[in-house]
Every structure is written in C-alpha cells, then in structure tokens.
Short mmCIF file of C-alpha atoms and ligand atoms in Angstrom, two decimals:
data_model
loop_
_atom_site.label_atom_id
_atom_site.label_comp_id
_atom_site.label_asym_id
_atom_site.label_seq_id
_atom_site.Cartn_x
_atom_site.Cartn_y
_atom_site.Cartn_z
CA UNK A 311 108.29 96.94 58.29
CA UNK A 312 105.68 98.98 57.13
CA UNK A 313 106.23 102.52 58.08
CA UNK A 314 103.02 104.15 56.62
CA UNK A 315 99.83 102.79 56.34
CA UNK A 316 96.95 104.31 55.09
CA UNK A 317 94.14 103.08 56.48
CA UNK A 318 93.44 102.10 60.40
CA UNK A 319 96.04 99.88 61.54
CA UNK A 320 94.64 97.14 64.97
CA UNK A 321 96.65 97.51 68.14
CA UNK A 322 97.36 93.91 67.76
CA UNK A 323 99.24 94.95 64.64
CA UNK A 324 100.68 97.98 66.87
CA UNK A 325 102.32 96.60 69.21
CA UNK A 326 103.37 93.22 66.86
CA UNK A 327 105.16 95.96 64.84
CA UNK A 328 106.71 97.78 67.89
CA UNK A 329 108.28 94.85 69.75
CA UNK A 330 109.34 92.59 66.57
CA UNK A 331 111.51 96.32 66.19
CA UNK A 332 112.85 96.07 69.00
CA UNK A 333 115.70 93.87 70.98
CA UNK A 334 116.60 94.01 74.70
CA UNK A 335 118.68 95.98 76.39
CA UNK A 336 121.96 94.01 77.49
CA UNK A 337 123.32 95.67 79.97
CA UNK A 338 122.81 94.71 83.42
CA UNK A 339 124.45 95.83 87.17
CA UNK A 340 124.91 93.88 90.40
CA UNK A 341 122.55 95.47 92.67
CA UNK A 342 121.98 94.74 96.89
CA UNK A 343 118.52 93.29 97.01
CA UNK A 344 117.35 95.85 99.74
CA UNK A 345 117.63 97.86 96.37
CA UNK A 346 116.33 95.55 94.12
CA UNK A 347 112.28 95.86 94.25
CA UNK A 348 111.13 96.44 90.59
CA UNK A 349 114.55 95.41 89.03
CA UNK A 350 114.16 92.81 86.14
CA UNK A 351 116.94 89.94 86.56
CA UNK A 352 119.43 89.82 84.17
CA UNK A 353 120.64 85.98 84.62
CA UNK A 354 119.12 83.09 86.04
CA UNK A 355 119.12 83.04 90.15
CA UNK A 356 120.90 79.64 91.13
CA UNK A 357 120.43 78.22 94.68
CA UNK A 358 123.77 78.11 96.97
CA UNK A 359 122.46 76.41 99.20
CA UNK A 360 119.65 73.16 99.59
CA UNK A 361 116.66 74.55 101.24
CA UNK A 362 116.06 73.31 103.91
CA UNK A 363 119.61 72.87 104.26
CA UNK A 364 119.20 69.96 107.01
CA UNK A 365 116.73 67.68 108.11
CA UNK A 366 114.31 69.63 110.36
CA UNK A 367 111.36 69.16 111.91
CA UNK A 368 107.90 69.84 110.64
CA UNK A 369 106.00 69.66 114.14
CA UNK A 370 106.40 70.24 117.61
CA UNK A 371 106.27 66.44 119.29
CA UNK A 372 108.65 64.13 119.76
CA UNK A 373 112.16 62.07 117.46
CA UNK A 374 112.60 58.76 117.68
CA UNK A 375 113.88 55.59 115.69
CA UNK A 376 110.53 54.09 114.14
CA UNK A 377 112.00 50.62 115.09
CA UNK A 378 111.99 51.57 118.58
CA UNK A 379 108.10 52.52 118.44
CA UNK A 380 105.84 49.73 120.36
CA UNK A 381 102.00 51.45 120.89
CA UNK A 382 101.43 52.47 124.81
CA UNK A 383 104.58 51.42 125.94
CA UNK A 384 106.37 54.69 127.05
CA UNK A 385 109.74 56.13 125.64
CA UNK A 386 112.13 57.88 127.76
CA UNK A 387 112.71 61.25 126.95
CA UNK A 388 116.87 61.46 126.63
CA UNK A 389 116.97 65.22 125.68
CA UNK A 390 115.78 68.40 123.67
CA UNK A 391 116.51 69.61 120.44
CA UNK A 392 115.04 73.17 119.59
CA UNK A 393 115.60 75.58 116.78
CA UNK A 394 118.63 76.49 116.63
CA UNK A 395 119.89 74.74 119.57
CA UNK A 396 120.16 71.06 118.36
CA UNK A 397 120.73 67.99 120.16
CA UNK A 398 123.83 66.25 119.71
CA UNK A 399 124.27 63.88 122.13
CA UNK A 400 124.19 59.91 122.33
CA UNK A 401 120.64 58.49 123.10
CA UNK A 402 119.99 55.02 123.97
CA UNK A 403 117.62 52.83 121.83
CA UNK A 404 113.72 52.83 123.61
CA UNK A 405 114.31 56.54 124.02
CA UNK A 406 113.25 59.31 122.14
CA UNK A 407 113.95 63.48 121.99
CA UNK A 408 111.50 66.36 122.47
CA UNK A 409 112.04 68.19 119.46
CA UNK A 410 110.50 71.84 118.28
CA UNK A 411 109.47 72.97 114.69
CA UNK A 412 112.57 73.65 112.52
CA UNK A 413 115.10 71.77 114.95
CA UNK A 414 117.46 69.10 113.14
CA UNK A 415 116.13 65.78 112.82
CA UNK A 416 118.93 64.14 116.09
CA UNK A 417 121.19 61.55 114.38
CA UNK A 418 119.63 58.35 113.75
CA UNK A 419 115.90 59.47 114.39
CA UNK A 420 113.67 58.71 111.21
CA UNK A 421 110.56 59.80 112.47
CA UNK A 422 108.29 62.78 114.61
CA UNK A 423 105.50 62.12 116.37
CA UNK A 424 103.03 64.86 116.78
CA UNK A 425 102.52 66.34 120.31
CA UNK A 426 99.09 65.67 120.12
CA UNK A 427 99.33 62.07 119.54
CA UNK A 428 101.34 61.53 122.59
CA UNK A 429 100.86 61.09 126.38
CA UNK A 430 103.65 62.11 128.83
CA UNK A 431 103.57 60.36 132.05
CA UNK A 432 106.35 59.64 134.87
CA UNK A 433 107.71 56.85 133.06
CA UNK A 434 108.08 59.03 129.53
CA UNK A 435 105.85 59.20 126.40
CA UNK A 436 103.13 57.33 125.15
CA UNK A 437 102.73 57.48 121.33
CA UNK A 438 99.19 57.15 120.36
CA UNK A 439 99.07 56.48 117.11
CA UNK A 440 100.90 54.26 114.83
CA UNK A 441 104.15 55.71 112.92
CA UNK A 442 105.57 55.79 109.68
CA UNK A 443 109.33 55.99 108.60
CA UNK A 444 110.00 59.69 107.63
CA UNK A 445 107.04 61.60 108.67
CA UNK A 446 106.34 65.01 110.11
CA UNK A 447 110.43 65.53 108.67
CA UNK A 448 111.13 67.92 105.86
CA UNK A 449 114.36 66.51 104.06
CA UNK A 450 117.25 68.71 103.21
CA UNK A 451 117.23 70.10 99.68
CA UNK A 452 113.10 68.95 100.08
CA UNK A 453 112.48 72.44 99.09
CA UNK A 454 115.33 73.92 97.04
CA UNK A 455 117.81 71.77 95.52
CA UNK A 456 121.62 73.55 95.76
CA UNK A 457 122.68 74.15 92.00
CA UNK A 458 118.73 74.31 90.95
CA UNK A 459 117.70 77.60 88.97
CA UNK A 460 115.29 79.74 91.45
CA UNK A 461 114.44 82.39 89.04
CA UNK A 462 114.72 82.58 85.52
CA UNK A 463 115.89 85.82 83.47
CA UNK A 464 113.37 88.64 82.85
CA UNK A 465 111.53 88.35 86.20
CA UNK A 466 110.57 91.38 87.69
CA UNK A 467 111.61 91.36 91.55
CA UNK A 468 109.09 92.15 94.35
CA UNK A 469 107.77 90.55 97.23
CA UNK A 470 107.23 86.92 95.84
CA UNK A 471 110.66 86.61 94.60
CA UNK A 472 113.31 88.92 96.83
CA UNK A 473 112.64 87.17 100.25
CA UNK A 474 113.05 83.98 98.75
CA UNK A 475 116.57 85.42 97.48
CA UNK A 476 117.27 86.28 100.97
CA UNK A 477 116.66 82.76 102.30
CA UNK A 478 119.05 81.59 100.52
CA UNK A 479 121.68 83.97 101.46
CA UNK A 480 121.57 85.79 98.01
CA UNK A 481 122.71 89.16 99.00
CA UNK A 482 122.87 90.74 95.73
CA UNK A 483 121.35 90.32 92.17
CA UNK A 484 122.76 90.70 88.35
CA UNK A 485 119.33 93.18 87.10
CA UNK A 486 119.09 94.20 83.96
CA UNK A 487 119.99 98.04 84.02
CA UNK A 488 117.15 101.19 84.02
CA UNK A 489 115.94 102.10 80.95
CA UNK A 490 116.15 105.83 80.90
CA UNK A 491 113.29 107.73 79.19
CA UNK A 492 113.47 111.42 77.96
CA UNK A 493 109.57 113.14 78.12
CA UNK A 494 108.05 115.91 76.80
CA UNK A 495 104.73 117.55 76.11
CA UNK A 496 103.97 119.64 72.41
CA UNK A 497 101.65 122.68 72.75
CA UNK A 498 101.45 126.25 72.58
CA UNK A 499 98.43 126.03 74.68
CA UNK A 500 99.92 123.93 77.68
CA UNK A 501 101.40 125.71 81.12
CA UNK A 502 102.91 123.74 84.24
CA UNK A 503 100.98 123.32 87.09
CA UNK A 504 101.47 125.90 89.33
CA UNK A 505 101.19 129.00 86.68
CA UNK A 506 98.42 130.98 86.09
CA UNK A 507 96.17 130.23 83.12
CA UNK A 508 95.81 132.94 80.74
CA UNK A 509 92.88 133.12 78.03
CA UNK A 510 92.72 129.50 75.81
CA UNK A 511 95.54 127.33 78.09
CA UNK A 512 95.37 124.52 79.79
CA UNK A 513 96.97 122.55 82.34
CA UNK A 514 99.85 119.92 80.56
CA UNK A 515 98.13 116.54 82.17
CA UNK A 516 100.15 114.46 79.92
CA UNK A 517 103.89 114.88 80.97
CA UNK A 518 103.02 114.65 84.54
CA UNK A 519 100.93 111.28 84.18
CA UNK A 520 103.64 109.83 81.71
CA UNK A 521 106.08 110.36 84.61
CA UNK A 522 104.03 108.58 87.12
CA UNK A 523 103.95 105.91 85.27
CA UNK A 524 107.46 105.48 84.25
CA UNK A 525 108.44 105.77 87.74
CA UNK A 526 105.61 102.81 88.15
CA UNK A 527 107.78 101.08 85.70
CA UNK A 528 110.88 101.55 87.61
CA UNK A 529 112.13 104.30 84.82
CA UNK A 530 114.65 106.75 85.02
CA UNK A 531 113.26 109.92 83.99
CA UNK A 532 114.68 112.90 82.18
CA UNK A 533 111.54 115.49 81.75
CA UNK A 534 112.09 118.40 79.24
CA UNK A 535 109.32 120.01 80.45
CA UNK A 536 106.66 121.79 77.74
CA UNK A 537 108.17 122.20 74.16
CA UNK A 538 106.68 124.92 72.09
CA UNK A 539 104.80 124.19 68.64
CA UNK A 540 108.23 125.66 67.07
CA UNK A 541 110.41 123.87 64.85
CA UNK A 542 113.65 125.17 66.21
CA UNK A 543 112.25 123.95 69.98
CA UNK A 544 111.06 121.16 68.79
CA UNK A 545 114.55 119.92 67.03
CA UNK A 546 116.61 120.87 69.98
CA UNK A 547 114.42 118.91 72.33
CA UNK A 548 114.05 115.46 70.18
CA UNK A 549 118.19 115.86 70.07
CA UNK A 550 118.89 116.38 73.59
CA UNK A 551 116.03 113.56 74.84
CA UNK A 552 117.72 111.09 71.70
CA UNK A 553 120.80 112.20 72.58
CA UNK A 554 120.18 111.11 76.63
CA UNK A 555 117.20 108.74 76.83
CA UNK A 556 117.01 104.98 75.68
CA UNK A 557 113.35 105.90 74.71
CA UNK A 558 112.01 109.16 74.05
CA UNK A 559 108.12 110.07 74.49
CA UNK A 560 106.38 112.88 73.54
CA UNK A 561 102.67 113.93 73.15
CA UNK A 562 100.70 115.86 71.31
CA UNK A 563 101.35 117.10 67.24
CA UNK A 564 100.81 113.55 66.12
CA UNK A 565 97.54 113.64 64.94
CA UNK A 566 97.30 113.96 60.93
CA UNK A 567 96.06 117.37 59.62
CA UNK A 568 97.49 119.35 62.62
CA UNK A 569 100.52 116.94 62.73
CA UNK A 570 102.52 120.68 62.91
CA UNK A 571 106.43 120.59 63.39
CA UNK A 572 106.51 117.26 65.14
CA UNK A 573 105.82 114.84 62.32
CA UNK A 574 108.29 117.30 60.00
CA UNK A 575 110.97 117.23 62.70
CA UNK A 576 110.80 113.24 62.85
CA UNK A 577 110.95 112.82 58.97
CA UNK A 578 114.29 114.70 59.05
CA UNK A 579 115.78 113.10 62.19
CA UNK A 580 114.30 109.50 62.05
CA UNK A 581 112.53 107.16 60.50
CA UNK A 582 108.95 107.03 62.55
CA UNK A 583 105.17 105.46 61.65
CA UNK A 584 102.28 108.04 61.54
CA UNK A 585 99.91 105.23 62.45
CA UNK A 586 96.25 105.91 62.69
CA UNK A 587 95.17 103.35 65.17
CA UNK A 588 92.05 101.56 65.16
CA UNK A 589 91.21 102.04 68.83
CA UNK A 590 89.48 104.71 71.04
CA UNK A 591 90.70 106.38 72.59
CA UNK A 592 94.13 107.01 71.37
CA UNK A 593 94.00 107.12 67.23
CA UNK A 594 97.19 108.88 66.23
CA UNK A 595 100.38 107.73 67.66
CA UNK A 596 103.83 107.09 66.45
CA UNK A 597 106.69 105.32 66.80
CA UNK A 598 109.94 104.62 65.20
CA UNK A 599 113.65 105.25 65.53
CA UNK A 600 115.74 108.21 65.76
CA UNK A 601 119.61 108.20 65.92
CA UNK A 602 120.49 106.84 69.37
CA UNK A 603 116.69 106.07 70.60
CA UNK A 604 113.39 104.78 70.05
CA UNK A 605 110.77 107.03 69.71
CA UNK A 606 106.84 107.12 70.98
CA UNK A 607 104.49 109.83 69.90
CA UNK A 608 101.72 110.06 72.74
CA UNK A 609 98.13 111.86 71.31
CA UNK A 610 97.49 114.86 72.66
CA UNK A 611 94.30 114.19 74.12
CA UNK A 612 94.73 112.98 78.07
CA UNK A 613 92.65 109.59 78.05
CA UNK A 614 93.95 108.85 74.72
CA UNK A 615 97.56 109.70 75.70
CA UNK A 616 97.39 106.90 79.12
CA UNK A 617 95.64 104.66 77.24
CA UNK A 618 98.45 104.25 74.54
CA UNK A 619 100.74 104.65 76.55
CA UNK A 620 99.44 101.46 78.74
CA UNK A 621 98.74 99.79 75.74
CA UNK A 622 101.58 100.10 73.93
CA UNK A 623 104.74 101.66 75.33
CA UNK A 624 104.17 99.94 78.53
CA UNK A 625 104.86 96.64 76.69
CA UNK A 626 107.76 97.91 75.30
CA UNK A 627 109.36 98.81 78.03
CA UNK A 628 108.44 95.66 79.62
CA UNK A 629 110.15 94.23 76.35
CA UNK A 630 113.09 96.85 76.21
CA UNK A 631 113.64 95.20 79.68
CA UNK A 632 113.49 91.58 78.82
CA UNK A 633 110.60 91.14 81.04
CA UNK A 634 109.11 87.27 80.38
CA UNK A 635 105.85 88.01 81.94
CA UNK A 636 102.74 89.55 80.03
CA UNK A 637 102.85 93.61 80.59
CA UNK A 638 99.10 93.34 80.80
CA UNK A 639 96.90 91.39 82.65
CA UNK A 640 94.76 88.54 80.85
CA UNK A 641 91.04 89.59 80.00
CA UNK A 642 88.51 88.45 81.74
CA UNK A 643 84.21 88.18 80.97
CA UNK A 644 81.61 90.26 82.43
CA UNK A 645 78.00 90.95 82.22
CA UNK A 646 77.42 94.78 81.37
CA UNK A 647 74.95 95.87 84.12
CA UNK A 648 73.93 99.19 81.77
CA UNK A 649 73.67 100.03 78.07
CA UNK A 650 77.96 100.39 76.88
CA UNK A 651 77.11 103.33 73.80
CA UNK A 652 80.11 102.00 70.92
CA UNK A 653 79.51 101.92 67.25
CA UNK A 654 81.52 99.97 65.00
CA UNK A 655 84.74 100.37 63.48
CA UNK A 656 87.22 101.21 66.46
CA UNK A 657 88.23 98.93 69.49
CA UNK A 658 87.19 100.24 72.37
CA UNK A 659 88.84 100.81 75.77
CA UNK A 660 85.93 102.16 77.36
CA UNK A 661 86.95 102.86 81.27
CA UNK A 662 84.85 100.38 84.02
CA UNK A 663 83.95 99.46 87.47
CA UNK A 664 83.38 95.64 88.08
CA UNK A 665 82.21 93.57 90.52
CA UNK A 666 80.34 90.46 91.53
CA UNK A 667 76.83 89.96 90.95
CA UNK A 668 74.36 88.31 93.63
CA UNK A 669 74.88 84.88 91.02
CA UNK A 670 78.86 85.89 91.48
CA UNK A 671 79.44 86.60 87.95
CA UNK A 672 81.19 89.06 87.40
CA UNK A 673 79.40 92.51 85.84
CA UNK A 674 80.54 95.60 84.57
CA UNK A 675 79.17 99.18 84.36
CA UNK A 676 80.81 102.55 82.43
CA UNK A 677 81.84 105.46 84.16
CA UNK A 678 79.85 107.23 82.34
CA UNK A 679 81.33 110.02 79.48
CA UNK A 680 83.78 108.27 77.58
CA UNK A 681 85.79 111.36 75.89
CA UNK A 682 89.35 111.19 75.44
CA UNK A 683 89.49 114.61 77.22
CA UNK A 684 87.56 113.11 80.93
CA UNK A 685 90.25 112.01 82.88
CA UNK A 686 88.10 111.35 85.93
CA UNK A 687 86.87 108.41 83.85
CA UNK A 688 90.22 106.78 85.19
CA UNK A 689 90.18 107.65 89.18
CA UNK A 690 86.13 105.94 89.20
CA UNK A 691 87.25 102.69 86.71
CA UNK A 692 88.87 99.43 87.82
CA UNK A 693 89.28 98.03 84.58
CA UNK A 694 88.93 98.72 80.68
CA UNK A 695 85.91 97.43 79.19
CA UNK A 696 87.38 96.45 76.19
CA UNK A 697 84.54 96.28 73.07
CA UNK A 698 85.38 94.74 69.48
CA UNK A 699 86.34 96.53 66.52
CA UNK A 700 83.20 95.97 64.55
CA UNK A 701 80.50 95.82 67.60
CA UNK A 702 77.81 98.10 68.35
CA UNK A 703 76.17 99.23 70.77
CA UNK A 704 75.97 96.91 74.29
CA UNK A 705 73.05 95.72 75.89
CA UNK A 706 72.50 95.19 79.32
CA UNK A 707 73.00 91.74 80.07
CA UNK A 708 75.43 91.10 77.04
CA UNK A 709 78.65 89.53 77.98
CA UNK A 710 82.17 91.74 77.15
CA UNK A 711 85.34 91.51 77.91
CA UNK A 712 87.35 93.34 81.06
CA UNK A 713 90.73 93.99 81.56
CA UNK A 714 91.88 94.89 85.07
CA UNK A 715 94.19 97.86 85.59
CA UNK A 716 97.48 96.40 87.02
CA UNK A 717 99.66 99.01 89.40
CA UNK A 718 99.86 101.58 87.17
CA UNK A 719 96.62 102.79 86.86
CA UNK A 720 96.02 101.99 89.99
CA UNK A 721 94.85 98.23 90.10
P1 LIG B 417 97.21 117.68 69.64
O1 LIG B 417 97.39 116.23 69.36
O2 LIG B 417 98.48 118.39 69.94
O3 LIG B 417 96.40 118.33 68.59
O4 LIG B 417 96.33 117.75 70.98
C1 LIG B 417 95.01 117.22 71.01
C2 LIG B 417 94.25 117.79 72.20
O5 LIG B 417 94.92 117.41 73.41
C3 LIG B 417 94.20 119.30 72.25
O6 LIG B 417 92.94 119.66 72.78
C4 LIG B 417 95.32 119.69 73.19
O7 LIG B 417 95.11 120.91 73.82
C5 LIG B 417 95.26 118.55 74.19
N1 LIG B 417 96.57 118.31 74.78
C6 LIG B 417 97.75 118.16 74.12
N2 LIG B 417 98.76 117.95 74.96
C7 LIG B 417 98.23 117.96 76.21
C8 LIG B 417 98.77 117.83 77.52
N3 LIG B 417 100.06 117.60 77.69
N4 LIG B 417 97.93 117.89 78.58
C9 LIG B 417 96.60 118.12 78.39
N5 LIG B 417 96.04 118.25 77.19
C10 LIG B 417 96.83 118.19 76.09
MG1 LIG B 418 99.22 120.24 69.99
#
C-alpha cells in the first residue's frame, strides 16, 4: 500500500487503493421489512413458498378437460371458481367451470379458454377457437420455485425487491447492520447556519451536505459539529468520532501547504494517505486508518468536498456494506451542445444538464462556472460531464462522456 505518493495519483487508483483496504462489515440484525427500505441483505433470501403456490388461472373464461373440447358444440357450465373462493366440487365430463383470474385450476381441468373466444347460449358455452393442453394456466412454483434463492447477499432493499419479500410471506430480513459515521468540518472561518457572520466567515456547507448524503446512504450519523484549526480540538474530536464511528469524515486542512493541525494530528494517531488527486474538483483528500476507524479527509472547498465524497467514500460505504451493485451509475455518451473549457492534466467532473437532441442523441451542456467554490453548479446539473485526464478543451459537437447523478445528488 502506498501511503504517500508524490506526484498526482488517478481516482481509478483512489478508490482501487481505498476498497482493496478495506473488508466488510459482518455484522448483521433481523429487521421487519416495513423497516427494511435501504437495508443491504446480509444472507441470501430463500423462497418458503412456490410462487404461485397453486395452479391458477391466467384469464377470465372458462376450465375444462381439453379432451372434452369438440368446436361449436356447447359445454355445460357445472359451477364457478373465483379468487379465493375455489370450486371443489365433482363435475361431469362435457362440462366445464367459469373460472376468474387467479382462481385454482378445478381438479382435473388442463386447460382455460379465454372469455372472448367463447359464446354462451341456453344450452352452455361455445368455444371458438381450438385449445391446447395447459394454456391460459400459470403452474405452481411457475414463478418462484420453494427452496430457490430470491435475492442474493449485498442487495440493497427498495421497492423492486421488498414487495416481492412480502409475497412470499417473508416478514422479516437478516440486513447487514448501519454503518455509523462520525462528521466534522475544520475551519476557523466556518459558523453554523443560523449565526451571524462576522467579518471573513462563512457558512460550513460541507458538514451539512455530508449529512444529507449519509442519511441518502442509509447512515447513522454522529455530527461533531465545527472543529477549530487547534490541535488540542482537533485531537479530541478525531478520538471521540474514532472512538464512536465505523468511518470518520472530515473536511477541510487536507490540502498540502496549509495542511495545518489535521495532517499532524493524523500522523500521530493513524496511518493516513495525503493523496493529491488527479481530478477537479476535489485534489487533496485523504484516507487511511486510525485506531478503531477508517478515516476520509473531505477538501475544503464545497464542490470539491461532494464530488469526492460521491466519488470515493460513497463507494466505500457501498463496499463497507457489502453492497454487490456498482455505487455509481455506468457512463454514458453525449454530444456537447457548447464549448466544455478543460485543459489537460486533471480528470474532470465538470457538472451538466443532458437531454435528447431532435436526432435523439443524447447532448450535454455545462452549467456554466465550474469552481470548486459554486455550489449552484449542482442544483442546475443532471449529470457529471466527465472529461479525460489529458484532454483539452471541448468542441461543440465532440462526443464526451456523462454520468448521471443517482439519488444522492438528486438523480
Ligand atoms: P481548506 O482545505 O481548509 O484550506 O479549505 C479550502 C477552502 O474551502 C477555503 O476557502 C475554506 O474556507 C473553504 N471551506 C472549508 N471548509 C468548508 C465548509 N465546511 N463549508 C464551506 N466552505 C469550506
Ligand atoms: Mg481550513
């Protein structure tokens, strides 16, 4: 593991680094799955049951024994069988059953005519069109087989995966348990919202969008609030948060030069990377371990501080988690609509509004002022536009690659 690098290090590199660190947590609770939205699974989900767990109907029409089918000559109708309410008596050979969707197949039928293809008359049904063994019935276990794995480990739980949970009578859930993450924000300059601003201090942006998104993530938070550029503040804060947080997340003080107390503290209490990224926005960042935690060092700098955070501790927690899925969503192409300014050296997470063009390609434009100080950039852009280390400037009409925000920022 290389600790300190010199030059600029990729995020590829970054994040390889991070999460080759890093194992998952193993600890997991048995949670209701009215409480489960967001919750990674900590075991496989096997079926209980076969789904459907009889032979039902797929149509509204009429059950009958294929062998008794002759074309226009009428069946007599010996009962009903509805949802819920099936039939269970005897019927006699030449007759047939009005059955509704998602009522049991009666004993010894083997197929369903369609409504539609029938005629009813005083003497019974007329089946209009010919009829095949099986059809228009959906087979027990056709669906789910009972004993068959219905979700693997490391899925995260929402509305694809908990209602099919509850129809198969899975009240509760083995989850892997919350990460909890300690946060703080370094500055002498930075007040809480809500205070007045005296002369050179600014509003602490950082703390308050790191906690949004770790509550995104299904996070349990423990904010320490604004820690002043004081070693003694600054030690007592990185022991409580390591002391009480799986993961621990500051920002600001990372940045080389006017690294301050933070980079000293870390030397003496763990053993953290300095790493100058090669991305804008969001050069300087760390990340290592202290005693009991792992540690992220957010930049200072608002933009730069949500992009690495998305970037890079998002996957980690997904990873922390033992989340299978990608914590990102895959890139996609676009046509820039508008000169993209970039000059080499950096990759680039410019922020972007796409869209379909009249050919239905999709196209990108910028938000305009790309600092790592405009946060606005974020509430106009749908995506990252997402430029090359060594390219230059974009013209319009050039092809780049997007990357949609997912729920976090918004997507
Ligand atoms: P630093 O990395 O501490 O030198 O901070 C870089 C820049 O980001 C400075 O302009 C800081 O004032 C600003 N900054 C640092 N932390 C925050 C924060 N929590 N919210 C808003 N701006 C911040
Ligand atoms: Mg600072």
């Amino acid at each position: 593991m290389e600790l300190f690098t010199a030059g600029l290090i990729s995020l590829e590199d970054a994040r390889r680094n991070m999460l080759a660190q890093v194992s998952p947590l193993s600890d997991s609770e048995t949670v209701a799955i009215t409480a489960a939205a967001g919750r990674i699974t900590a075991e496989a989900v096997i079926s209980p049951l076969n789904v459907p767990s009889f032979a039902n109907s797929a149509m509204d029409g009429y059950a009958l024994r294929e062998a008794d089918f002759t074309r226009d000559l009428p069946l007599a109708v010996a009962g009903k069988a509805f949802a819920g309410a099936p039939y269970q008596g005897e019927w006699p050979a030449g007759s047939c059953i009005r059955i509704m969707t998602g009522a049991p197949i009666p004993p010894g039928a083997d197929a369903v005519v369609m409504q539609e293809q029938t005629e009813s008359s005083g003497q019974g049904v007329r089946i209009l069109a010919p009829v095949k063994k099986g059809q228009n019935i959906r087979l027990a276990g056709e669906d789910i087989r009972q004993g068959a794995s219905v979700l693997a480990a490391g899925v995260k739980l929402g509305v694809g995966e908990l209602p099919l949970l509850a129809s198969l009578g899975i009240s509760q859930v083995s989850v892997v348990r919350k990460l909890r993450v300690a946060v703080f924000s370094t500055g002498d300059e930075l007040q809480p919202v809500g205070e007045p601003l005296a002369a050179g201090q600014i509003y602490d942006t950082n703390r308050f969008a790191v906690h949004l998104m770790l509550d995104a993530l299904g996070c349990e938070v423990l904010d320490l609030g604004i820690i002043k550029d004081d070693p003694a503040a600054l030690r007592a804060a990185f022991r409580q948060a390591d002391a009480q947080a799986d993961v621990v997340i500051s920002s600001g003080g990372v940045s080389v030069g006017e690294a301050d107390y933070t980079k000293q503290m870390l030397d003496e209490l763990g053993e953290i990377g300095f790493w100058k990224l090669a991305m804008k926005p969001g050069k300087p960042f760390a990340f290592g371990r202290l005693p009991d935690s792992w540690f992220c060092g957010l930049p200072g700098n608002p933009v730069s501080a949500a992009v690495t955070f998305y970037q890079l501790v998002q996957p980690l927690l997904a990873h922390l988690t033992g989340q299978q899925a990608d914590a990102l969503p895959p890139r996609m192409r676009a046509r820039a609509s508008e000169v993209l300014k970039k000059s080499p050296g950096r990759l680039d997470f410019q922020r972007g509004v796409f869209s379909r063009d009249a050919t239905g390609d999709l196209q990108v434009r910028s938000t305009g002022h790309q600092g790592s100080h405009v946060f606005s950039s974020f509430s106009q852009a749908n995506c990252f536009i997402v430029l090359e280390r060594e390219r230059a400037t974009v013209q319009p009409g050039e092809w780049v690659e997007i990357e949609p925000f997912n729920a976090l920022l918004g997507g």
